[in-house]
PDB file of C-alpha atoms in Angstrom:
ATOM      1  CA  MET A   1       8.730   1.672  64.516  1.00  0.00           C
ATOM      2  CA  ILE A   2       7.627  -1.935  65.029  1.00  0.00           C
ATOM      3  CA  PRO A   3       9.934  -4.286  63.108  1.00  0.00           C
ATOM      4  CA  THR A   4       8.472  -6.460  60.375  1.00  0.00           C
ATOM      5  CA  LEU A   5       8.097 -10.078  61.409  1.00  0.00           C
ATOM      6  CA  THR A   6       8.549 -12.944  59.022  1.00  0.00           C
ATOM      7  CA  TYR A   7       5.490 -15.145  58.632  1.00  0.00           C
ATOM      8  CA  LEU A   8       7.002 -17.849  60.824  1.00  0.00           C
ATOM      9  CA  GLN A   9       7.968 -15.297  63.477  1.00  0.00           C
ATOM     10  CA  PHE A  10       4.382 -14.064  63.404  1.00  0.00           C
ATOM     11  CA  HIS A  11       3.198 -17.568  64.300  1.00  0.00           C
ATOM     12  CA  LEU A  12       5.786 -17.867  67.068  1.00  0.00           C
ATOM     13  CA  VAL A  13       4.502 -14.658  68.639  1.00  0.00           C
ATOM     14  CA  PHE A  14       0.759 -14.752  67.972  1.00  0.00           C
ATOM     15  CA  SER A  15      -0.309 -18.301  67.058  1.00  0.00           C
ATOM     16  CA  PHE A  16       1.603 -21.004  68.897  1.00  0.00           C
ATOM     17  CA  PRO A  17       1.352 -19.468  72.404  1.00  0.00           C
ATOM     18  CA  LEU A  18      -2.433 -19.132  72.032  1.00  0.00           C
ATOM     19  CA  LEU A  19      -2.704 -22.704  70.801  1.00  0.00           C
ATOM     20  CA  ALA A  20      -0.751 -23.899  73.828  1.00  0.00           C
ATOM     21  CA  ILE A  21      -3.033 -21.992  76.212  1.00  0.00           C
ATOM     22  CA  LEU A  22      -6.203 -23.256  74.536  1.00  0.00           C
ATOM     23  CA  TRP A  23      -4.920 -26.826  74.581  1.00  0.00           C
ATOM     24  CA  TYR A  24      -4.142 -26.513  78.285  1.00  0.00           C
ATOM     25  CA  VAL A  25      -7.631 -25.241  79.167  1.00  0.00           C
ATOM     26  CA  ALA A  26      -9.457 -27.610  76.811  1.00  0.00           C
ATOM     27  CA  PRO A  27     -12.293 -29.594  78.419  1.00  0.00           C
ATOM     28  CA  ARG A  28     -11.470 -33.123  79.537  1.00  0.00           C
ATOM     29  CA  TYR A  29     -14.003 -35.272  77.701  1.00  0.00           C
ATOM     30  CA  ASP A  30     -14.758 -38.934  78.213  1.00  0.00           C
ATOM     31  CA  ALA A  31     -13.153 -41.374  75.786  1.00  0.00           C
ATOM     32  CA  VAL A  32     -16.020 -41.378  73.265  1.00  0.00           C
ATOM     33  CA  ARG A  33     -16.425 -37.616  73.092  1.00  0.00           C
ATOM     34  CA  ARG A  34     -12.667 -37.136  72.918  1.00  0.00           C
ATOM     35  CA  ARG A  35     -12.376 -39.494  69.946  1.00  0.00           C
ATOM     36  CA  ARG A  36     -15.210 -37.748  68.153  1.00  0.00           C
ATOM     37  CA  ALA A  37     -13.882 -34.273  68.826  1.00  0.00           C
ATOM     38  CA  THR A  38     -10.404 -35.280  67.653  1.00  0.00           C
ATOM     39  CA  ALA A  39     -11.751 -36.922  64.503  1.00  0.00           C
ATOM     40  CA  GLY A  40     -13.868 -33.875  63.713  1.00  0.00           C
ATOM     41  CA  ILE A  41     -10.906 -31.534  64.071  1.00  0.00           C
ATOM     42  CA  ALA A  42      -8.682 -33.756  61.926  1.00  0.00           C
ATOM     43  CA  ILE A  43     -11.302 -33.922  59.169  1.00  0.00           C
ATOM     44  CA  LEU A  44     -11.836 -30.153  59.245  1.00  0.00           C
ATOM     45  CA  VAL A  45      -8.093 -29.506  58.991  1.00  0.00           C
ATOM     46  CA  ALA A  46      -7.912 -31.772  55.938  1.00  0.00           C
ATOM     47  CA  ILE A  47     -10.905 -30.036  54.356  1.00  0.00           C
ATOM     48  CA  ALA A  48      -9.370 -26.635  55.088  1.00  0.00           C
ATOM     49  CA  TYR A  49      -6.273 -27.555  53.092  1.00  0.00           C
ATOM     50  CA  ALA A  50      -8.214 -29.113  50.225  1.00  0.00           C
ATOM     51  CA  TYR A  51     -10.762 -26.325  49.851  1.00  0.00           C
ATOM     52  CA  THR A  52      -8.687 -23.278  50.763  1.00  0.00           C
ATOM     53  CA  THR A  53      -5.473 -23.949  48.861  1.00  0.00           C
ATOM     54  CA  PRO A  54      -6.829 -23.361  45.314  1.00  0.00           C
ATOM     55  CA  TRP A  55      -8.683 -20.192  46.328  1.00  0.00           C
ATOM     56  CA  ILE A  56      -5.783 -18.670  48.285  1.00  0.00           C
ATOM     57  CA  SER A  57      -3.356 -19.538  45.493  1.00  0.00           C
ATOM     58  CA  TYR A  58      -5.578 -17.825  42.931  1.00  0.00           C
ATOM     59  CA  MET A  59      -6.005 -14.695  45.047  1.00  0.00           C
ATOM     60  CA  ILE A  60      -2.262 -14.381  45.659  1.00  0.00           C
ATOM     61  CA  ARG A  61      -1.485 -14.835  41.969  1.00  0.00           C
ATOM     62  CA  CYS A  62      -4.077 -12.181  41.132  1.00  0.00           C
ATOM     63  CA  GLY A  63      -2.363  -9.785  43.525  1.00  0.00           C
ATOM     64  CA  ALA A  64      -5.126  -9.444  46.130  1.00  0.00           C
ATOM     65  CA  TRP A  65      -2.354  -9.458  48.755  1.00  0.00           C
ATOM     66  CA  TRP A  66       1.368 -10.074  48.978  1.00  0.00           C
ATOM     67  CA  TYR A  67       4.125 -10.283  51.560  1.00  0.00           C
ATOM     68  CA  ALA A  68       7.035  -8.150  52.710  1.00  0.00           C
ATOM     69  CA  ASP A  69      10.494  -8.805  51.321  1.00  0.00           C
ATOM     70  CA  GLY A  70      12.096 -11.458  53.464  1.00  0.00           C
ATOM     71  CA  ALA A  71       8.848 -12.362  55.258  1.00  0.00           C
ATOM     72  CA  VAL A  72       8.440 -15.576  53.252  1.00  0.00           C
ATOM     73  CA  LEU A  73      11.052 -18.327  53.126  1.00  0.00           C
ATOM     74  CA  VAL A  74       9.281 -21.099  51.202  1.00  0.00           C
ATOM     75  CA  ARG A  75       6.339 -21.113  48.776  1.00  0.00           C
ATOM     76  CA  ALA A  76       4.279 -23.782  47.049  1.00  0.00           C
ATOM     77  CA  LEU A  77       1.586 -22.913  44.499  1.00  0.00           C
ATOM     78  CA  SER A  78       2.410 -19.250  45.276  1.00  0.00           C
ATOM     79  CA  ILE A  79       1.367 -19.807  48.915  1.00  0.00           C
ATOM     80  CA  PRO A  80       3.920 -19.230  51.696  1.00  0.00           C
ATOM     81  CA  LEU A  81       4.651 -21.944  54.232  1.00  0.00           C
ATOM     82  CA  GLY A  82       3.315 -19.635  56.937  1.00  0.00           C
ATOM     83  CA  GLU A  83      -0.007 -19.414  55.135  1.00  0.00           C
ATOM     84  CA  TYR A  84      -0.251 -23.192  54.938  1.00  0.00           C
ATOM     85  CA  LEU A  85       0.393 -23.317  58.666  1.00  0.00           C
ATOM     86  CA  TYR A  86      -2.400 -20.791  59.144  1.00  0.00           C
ATOM     87  CA  PHE A  87      -4.922 -23.208  57.576  1.00  0.00           C
ATOM     88  CA  ALA A  88      -4.330 -25.660  60.416  1.00  0.00           C
ATOM     89  CA  ILE A  89      -3.701 -23.050  63.110  1.00  0.00           C
ATOM     90  CA  GLN A  90      -6.947 -21.201  62.523  1.00  0.00           C
ATOM     91  CA  THR A  91      -8.922 -24.439  62.426  1.00  0.00           C
ATOM     92  CA  LEU A  92      -7.353 -25.600  65.689  1.00  0.00           C
ATOM     93  CA  ILE A  93      -7.869 -22.283  67.473  1.00  0.00           C
ATOM     94  CA  VAL A  94     -11.514 -22.124  66.405  1.00  0.00           C
ATOM     95  CA  ALA A  95     -12.043 -25.746  67.432  1.00  0.00           C
ATOM     96  CA  PHE A  96     -10.478 -25.246  70.859  1.00  0.00           C
ATOM     97  CA  VAL A  97     -12.582 -22.131  71.453  1.00  0.00           C
ATOM     98  CA  LEU A  98     -15.736 -23.987  70.404  1.00  0.00           C
ATOM     99  CA  HIS A  99     -15.059 -26.870  72.777  1.00  0.00           C
ATOM    100  CA  ARG A 100     -14.071 -24.513  75.592  1.00  0.00           C
ATOM    101  CA  LEU A 101     -17.368 -22.640  75.185  1.00  0.00           C
ATOM    102  CA  GLY A 102     -19.188 -25.965  74.879  1.00  0.00           C
ATOM    103  CA  PHE A 103     -21.971 -27.252  72.676  1.00  0.00           C
ATOM    104  CA  ASP A 104     -24.541 -30.020  72.768  1.00  0.00           C
ATOM    105  CA  PRO A 105     -24.437 -32.235  69.644  1.00  0.00           C
ATOM    106  CA  THR A 106     -27.582 -34.145  70.656  1.00  0.00           C
ATOM    107  CA  PHE A 107     -29.982 -34.869  67.800  1.00  0.00           C
ATOM    108  CA  ARG A 108     -33.570 -33.836  68.500  1.00  0.00           C
ATOM    109  CA  ASP A 109     -36.858 -34.285  66.711  1.00  0.00           C
ATOM    110  CA  GLY A 110     -37.290 -31.494  64.210  1.00  0.00           C
ATOM    111  CA  ASP A 111     -33.604 -31.187  63.339  1.00  0.00           C
ATOM    112  CA  PHE A 112     -34.416 -32.528  59.867  1.00  0.00           C
ATOM    113  CA  ASP A 113     -37.156 -29.968  59.312  1.00  0.00           C
ATOM    114  CA  TRP A 114     -36.973 -29.011  55.643  1.00  0.00           C
ATOM    115  CA  LYS A 115     -37.809 -25.309  56.096  1.00  0.00           C
ATOM    116  CA  PRO A 116     -34.550 -24.095  57.708  1.00  0.00           C
ATOM    117  CA  ARG A 117     -32.565 -26.417  55.482  1.00  0.00           C
ATOM    118  CA  VAL A 118     -34.093 -25.033  52.294  1.00  0.00           C
ATOM    119  CA  ALA A 119     -33.821 -21.455  53.553  1.00  0.00           C
ATOM    120  CA  GLY A 120     -30.157 -21.924  54.414  1.00  0.00           C
ATOM    121  CA  VAL A 121     -29.377 -23.460  51.045  1.00  0.00           C
ATOM    122  CA  LEU A 122     -31.167 -20.666  49.175  1.00  0.00           C
ATOM    123  CA  VAL A 123     -29.262 -17.982  51.062  1.00  0.00           C
ATOM    124  CA  SER A 124     -25.970 -19.793  50.514  1.00  0.00           C
ATOM    125  CA  VAL A 125     -26.541 -20.305  46.801  1.00  0.00           C
ATOM    126  CA  SER A 126     -27.484 -16.627  46.562  1.00  0.00           C
ATOM    127  CA  MET A 127     -24.084 -15.839  48.044  1.00  0.00           C
ATOM    128  CA  VAL A 128     -22.403 -17.555  45.116  1.00  0.00           C
ATOM    129  CA  VAL A 129     -24.463 -15.536  42.650  1.00  0.00           C
ATOM    130  CA  VAL A 130     -23.857 -12.261  44.492  1.00  0.00           C
ATOM    131  CA  GLY A 131     -20.158 -12.994  44.827  1.00  0.00           C
ATOM    132  CA  LEU A 132     -19.706 -13.647  41.122  1.00  0.00           C
ATOM    133  CA  TRP A 133     -21.728 -10.534  40.333  1.00  0.00           C
ATOM    134  CA  LEU A 134     -19.474  -8.448  42.573  1.00  0.00           C
ATOM    135  CA  VAL A 135     -16.391  -9.793  40.820  1.00  0.00           C
ATOM    136  CA  SER A 136     -17.906  -8.769  37.495  1.00  0.00           C
ATOM    137  CA  LEU A 137     -18.249  -5.166  38.696  1.00  0.00           C
ATOM    138  CA  GLY A 138     -14.526  -4.534  38.576  1.00  0.00           C
ATOM    139  CA  ASP A 139     -11.128  -5.102  40.174  1.00  0.00           C
ATOM    140  CA  SER A 140     -12.023  -3.477  43.494  1.00  0.00           C
ATOM    141  CA  TYR A 141     -14.508  -6.271  44.215  1.00  0.00           C
ATOM    142  CA  LEU A 142     -12.242  -9.202  43.393  1.00  0.00           C
ATOM    143  CA  TYR A 143     -11.379 -10.081  46.994  1.00  0.00           C
ATOM    144  CA  LEU A 144     -14.849  -9.421  48.405  1.00  0.00           C
ATOM    145  CA  GLY A 145     -16.772 -11.092  45.600  1.00  0.00           C
ATOM    146  CA  GLY A 146     -14.376 -14.019  45.387  1.00  0.00           C
ATOM    147  CA  LEU A 147     -14.677 -14.558  49.120  1.00  0.00           C
ATOM    148  CA  VAL A 148     -18.485 -14.505  49.155  1.00  0.00           C
ATOM    149  CA  ALA A 149     -18.661 -16.916  46.211  1.00  0.00           C
ATOM    150  CA  TRP A 150     -16.078 -19.215  47.851  1.00  0.00           C
ATOM    151  CA  VAL A 151     -17.983 -19.441  51.138  1.00  0.00           C
ATOM    152  CA  GLY A 152     -21.433 -20.044  49.599  1.00  0.00           C
ATOM    153  CA  PRO A 153     -21.052 -23.696  48.518  1.00  0.00           C
ATOM    154  CA  VAL A 154     -19.761 -24.806  51.922  1.00  0.00           C
ATOM    155  CA  LEU A 155     -22.589 -23.124  53.807  1.00  0.00           C
ATOM    156  CA  ALA A 156     -25.089 -24.573  51.329  1.00  0.00           C
ATOM    157  CA  LEU A 157     -23.827 -28.090  52.028  1.00  0.00           C
ATOM    158  CA  GLN A 158     -23.815 -27.555  55.782  1.00  0.00           C
ATOM    159  CA  TRP A 159     -27.343 -26.146  55.900  1.00  0.00           C
ATOM    160  CA  SER A 160     -28.664 -28.823  53.560  1.00  0.00           C
ATOM    161  CA  VAL A 161     -27.526 -31.445  56.069  1.00  0.00           C
ATOM    162  CA  GLY A 162     -28.124 -29.835  59.446  1.00  0.00           C
ATOM    163  CA  GLY A 163     -30.138 -26.693  58.857  1.00  0.00           C
ATOM    164  CA  GLY A 164     -32.639 -27.625  61.543  1.00  0.00           C
ATOM    165  CA  TYR A 165     -29.913 -28.101  64.131  1.00  0.00           C
ATOM    166  CA  LEU A 166     -28.126 -24.877  63.127  1.00  0.00           C
ATOM    167  CA  ALA A 167     -31.377 -22.929  63.274  1.00  0.00           C
ATOM    168  CA  ARG A 168     -31.990 -24.358  66.755  1.00  0.00           C
ATOM    169  CA  THR A 169     -28.536 -23.452  68.086  1.00  0.00           C
ATOM    170  CA  PRO A 170     -27.633 -19.992  66.709  1.00  0.00           C
ATOM    171  CA  ARG A 171     -26.063 -18.814  69.965  1.00  0.00           C
ATOM    172  CA  VAL A 172     -23.514 -21.625  69.790  1.00  0.00           C
ATOM    173  CA  TRP A 173     -22.167 -20.971  66.327  1.00  0.00           C
ATOM    174  CA  LEU A 174     -22.502 -17.185  66.460  1.00  0.00           C
ATOM    175  CA  THR A 175     -20.579 -16.907  69.737  1.00  0.00           C
ATOM    176  CA  ALA A 176     -17.977 -19.478  68.766  1.00  0.00           C
ATOM    177  CA  THR A 177     -17.452 -17.646  65.468  1.00  0.00           C
ATOM    178  CA  LEU A 178     -17.185 -14.166  66.956  1.00  0.00           C
ATOM    179  CA  VAL A 179     -14.761 -14.941  69.803  1.00  0.00           C
ATOM    180  CA  PRO A 180     -11.828 -16.279  67.723  1.00  0.00           C
ATOM    181  CA  SER A 181     -12.604 -13.851  64.894  1.00  0.00           C
ATOM    182  CA  LEU A 182     -11.993 -10.931  67.251  1.00  0.00           C
ATOM    183  CA  TYR A 183      -8.530 -12.291  67.981  1.00  0.00           C
ATOM    184  CA  PHE A 184      -7.746 -12.926  64.327  1.00  0.00           C
ATOM    185  CA  TRP A 185      -8.869  -9.396  63.440  1.00  0.00           C
ATOM    186  CA  VAL A 186      -6.542  -7.869  66.018  1.00  0.00           C
ATOM    187  CA  VAL A 187      -3.447  -9.863  65.064  1.00  0.00           C
ATOM    188  CA  ASP A 188      -4.190  -9.470  61.357  1.00  0.00           C
ATOM    189  CA  ARG A 189      -4.306  -5.702  61.827  1.00  0.00           C
ATOM    190  CA  ILE A 190      -0.991  -5.869  63.669  1.00  0.00           C
ATOM    191  CA  ALA A 191       0.582  -7.914  60.869  1.00  0.00           C
ATOM    192  CA  ILE A 192      -0.691  -5.455  58.261  1.00  0.00           C
ATOM    193  CA  GLY A 193       0.622  -2.560  60.332  1.00  0.00           C
ATOM    194  CA  MET A 194       4.056  -4.199  60.543  1.00  0.00           C
ATOM    195  CA  GLY A 195       3.993  -4.906  56.813  1.00  0.00           C
ATOM    196  CA  THR A 196       4.296  -8.683  57.119  1.00  0.00           C
ATOM    197  CA  TRP A 197       1.567  -8.880  54.509  1.00  0.00           C
ATOM    198  CA  ILE A 198       0.035  -6.137  52.399  1.00  0.00           C
ATOM    199  CA  ILE A 199      -3.561  -6.009  51.194  1.00  0.00           C
ATOM    200  CA  SER A 200      -4.015  -4.618  47.693  1.00  0.00           C
ATOM    201  CA  ASP A 201      -5.803  -1.292  47.287  1.00  0.00           C
ATOM    202  CA  THR A 202      -6.641  -2.262  43.712  1.00  0.00           C
ATOM    203  CA  TYR A 203      -8.506  -5.475  44.468  1.00  0.00           C
ATOM    204  CA  THR A 204     -10.346  -4.393  47.614  1.00  0.00           C
ATOM    205  CA  THR A 205     -13.185  -1.953  48.212  1.00  0.00           C
ATOM    206  CA  GLY A 206     -11.144   0.363  50.403  1.00  0.00           C
ATOM    207  CA  ILE A 207     -13.638   0.027  53.261  1.00  0.00           C
ATOM    208  CA  ALA A 208     -11.865  -0.666  56.545  1.00  0.00           C
ATOM    209  CA  VAL A 209     -12.557  -0.737  60.279  1.00  0.00           C
ATOM    210  CA  PHE A 210      -9.673   0.687  62.337  1.00  0.00           C
ATOM    211  CA  GLY A 211      -7.444   0.107  59.351  1.00  0.00           C
ATOM    212  CA  LEU A 212      -8.516  -3.502  58.814  1.00  0.00           C
ATOM    213  CA  PRO A 213     -10.081  -4.101  55.382  1.00  0.00           C
ATOM    214  CA  ILE A 214     -13.578  -5.522  55.575  1.00  0.00           C
ATOM    215  CA  GLU A 215     -12.479  -8.305  53.242  1.00  0.00           C
ATOM    216  CA  GLU A 216     -10.027  -9.523  55.876  1.00  0.00           C
ATOM    217  CA  MET A 217     -12.675  -9.276  58.588  1.00  0.00           C
ATOM    218  CA  LEU A 218     -15.126 -11.293  56.509  1.00  0.00           C
ATOM    219  CA  PHE A 219     -12.493 -13.866  55.621  1.00  0.00           C
ATOM    220  CA  PHE A 220     -11.671 -14.715  59.220  1.00  0.00           C
ATOM    221  CA  ALA A 221     -15.321 -14.660  60.269  1.00  0.00           C
ATOM    222  CA  SER A 222     -16.358 -16.843  57.329  1.00  0.00           C
ATOM    223  CA  ALA A 223     -13.553 -19.354  57.821  1.00  0.00           C
ATOM    224  CA  SER A 224     -14.392 -19.567  61.513  1.00  0.00           C
ATOM    225  CA  LEU A 225     -18.090 -20.023  60.794  1.00  0.00           C
ATOM    226  CA  MET A 226     -17.503 -22.818  58.291  1.00  0.00           C
ATOM    227  CA  THR A 227     -15.215 -24.547  60.777  1.00  0.00           C
ATOM    228  CA  ILE A 228     -17.705 -24.232  63.638  1.00  0.00           C
ATOM    229  CA  ASN A 229     -20.572 -25.552  61.541  1.00  0.00           C
ATOM    230  CA  GLY A 230     -18.486 -28.453  60.334  1.00  0.00           C
ATOM    231  CA  LEU A 231     -17.405 -29.458  63.828  1.00  0.00           C
ATOM    232  CA  VAL A 232     -20.821 -29.292  65.471  1.00  0.00           C
ATOM    233  CA  LEU A 233     -22.542 -31.028  62.562  1.00  0.00           C
ATOM    234  CA  PHE A 234     -19.979 -33.830  62.550  1.00  0.00           C
ATOM    235  CA  GLU A 235     -20.768 -34.750  66.152  1.00  0.00           C
ATOM    236  CA  TRP A 236     -24.480 -34.117  65.628  1.00  0.00           C
ATOM    237  CA  VAL A 237     -24.570 -36.572  62.712  1.00  0.00           C
ATOM    238  CA  LEU A 238     -22.784 -39.177  64.820  1.00  0.00           C
ATOM    239  CA  ASP A 239     -25.327 -38.702  67.594  1.00  0.00           C
ATOM    240  CA  TRP A 240     -28.168 -39.038  65.089  1.00  0.00           C
ATOM    241  CA  ASN A 241     -26.598 -42.252  63.803  1.00  0.00           C
ATOM    242  CA  ASP A 242     -26.324 -43.607  67.363  1.00  0.00           C
ATOM    243  CA  ARG A 243     -29.963 -42.915  68.092  1.00  0.00           C
ATOM    244  CA  ARG A 244     -31.111 -44.339  64.788  1.00  0.00           C
ATOM    245  CA  GLY A 245     -29.408 -47.610  65.660  1.00  0.00           C
ATOM    246  CA  ASP A 246     -30.733 -47.848  69.214  1.00  0.00           C
ATOM    247  CA  PRO A 247     -34.440 -48.561  69.886  1.00  0.00           C
ATOM    248  CA  ASP A 248     -34.751 -46.407  73.008  1.00  0.00           C
ATOM    249  CA  GLY A 249     -33.028 -43.421  71.421  1.00  0.00           C
ATOM    250  CA  SER A 250     -29.971 -43.474  73.688  1.00  0.00           C
ATOM    251  CA  PRO A 251     -26.530 -43.089  72.089  1.00  0.00           C
ATOM    252  CA  ILE A 252     -25.039 -46.537  71.563  1.00  0.00           C
ATOM    253  CA  ASP A 253     -21.543 -45.514  72.686  1.00  0.00           C
ATOM    254  CA  ALA A 254     -22.939 -44.138  75.927  1.00  0.00           C
ATOM    255  CA  LEU A 255     -24.282 -47.612  76.726  1.00  0.00           C
ATOM    256  CA  ASP A 256     -20.917 -49.295  76.331  1.00  0.00           C
ATOM    257  CA  PRO A 257     -19.157 -49.393  79.709  1.00  0.00           C
ATOM    258  CA  ALA A 258     -15.887 -50.234  78.012  1.00  0.00           C
ATOM    259  CA  ASP A 259     -15.798 -46.698  76.612  1.00  0.00           C
ATOM    260  CA  GLY A 260     -15.942 -45.259  80.114  1.00  0.00           C
TER     261      GLY A 260
END
């Protein structure tokens, strides 16, 4: 029988080594791109803590999942220290994967087209409505419905800003979402199998893939997607701002030899 890991031991085995590898193979950007990538990651980590903490705390207090005896050493707002670490760890892993795969943040004519922006916002707002409706159906939809409703506002904001760019670059954000999600799904299933954390049968639909509840699969995919969108749109907005301020449409920073 595989021994149960504490949450911190889980990170030592599955999180920190991967982060070290991804950091080592990260692309070596020029000074400007490096500053922008670093700033984007830092902002997304901060947003992850601000936006995720209330939702995770509520779900834990409702009993959507809990942790093995002895797996948690410290809690704040019902959330274990290991979970707080996961907010940053997941954001960093997703960011490193995105930059390793590569993306072009260049603004192009048509990126402010209203059609994809409106369509994206409508779909995202519909997610909030559907999520709340699912929650109203009963306890077994609490996790799923709460998750869908939680994701909707973020996607609505992202598509309202850069829907044209996102519609133009689906391969980027779909691939960069799927790759880290596959890893998170595997290690999450391992953690559940070891009993480090336990997903409630009462507050989930009972639908699972190879023993992994679909709610967990959707959580990691959704969190990755929101992170990817945030990172690419951050650099895209900066590129748009550069071009807006330069008559010939070239990024201003690229014209500054001091930035090398």
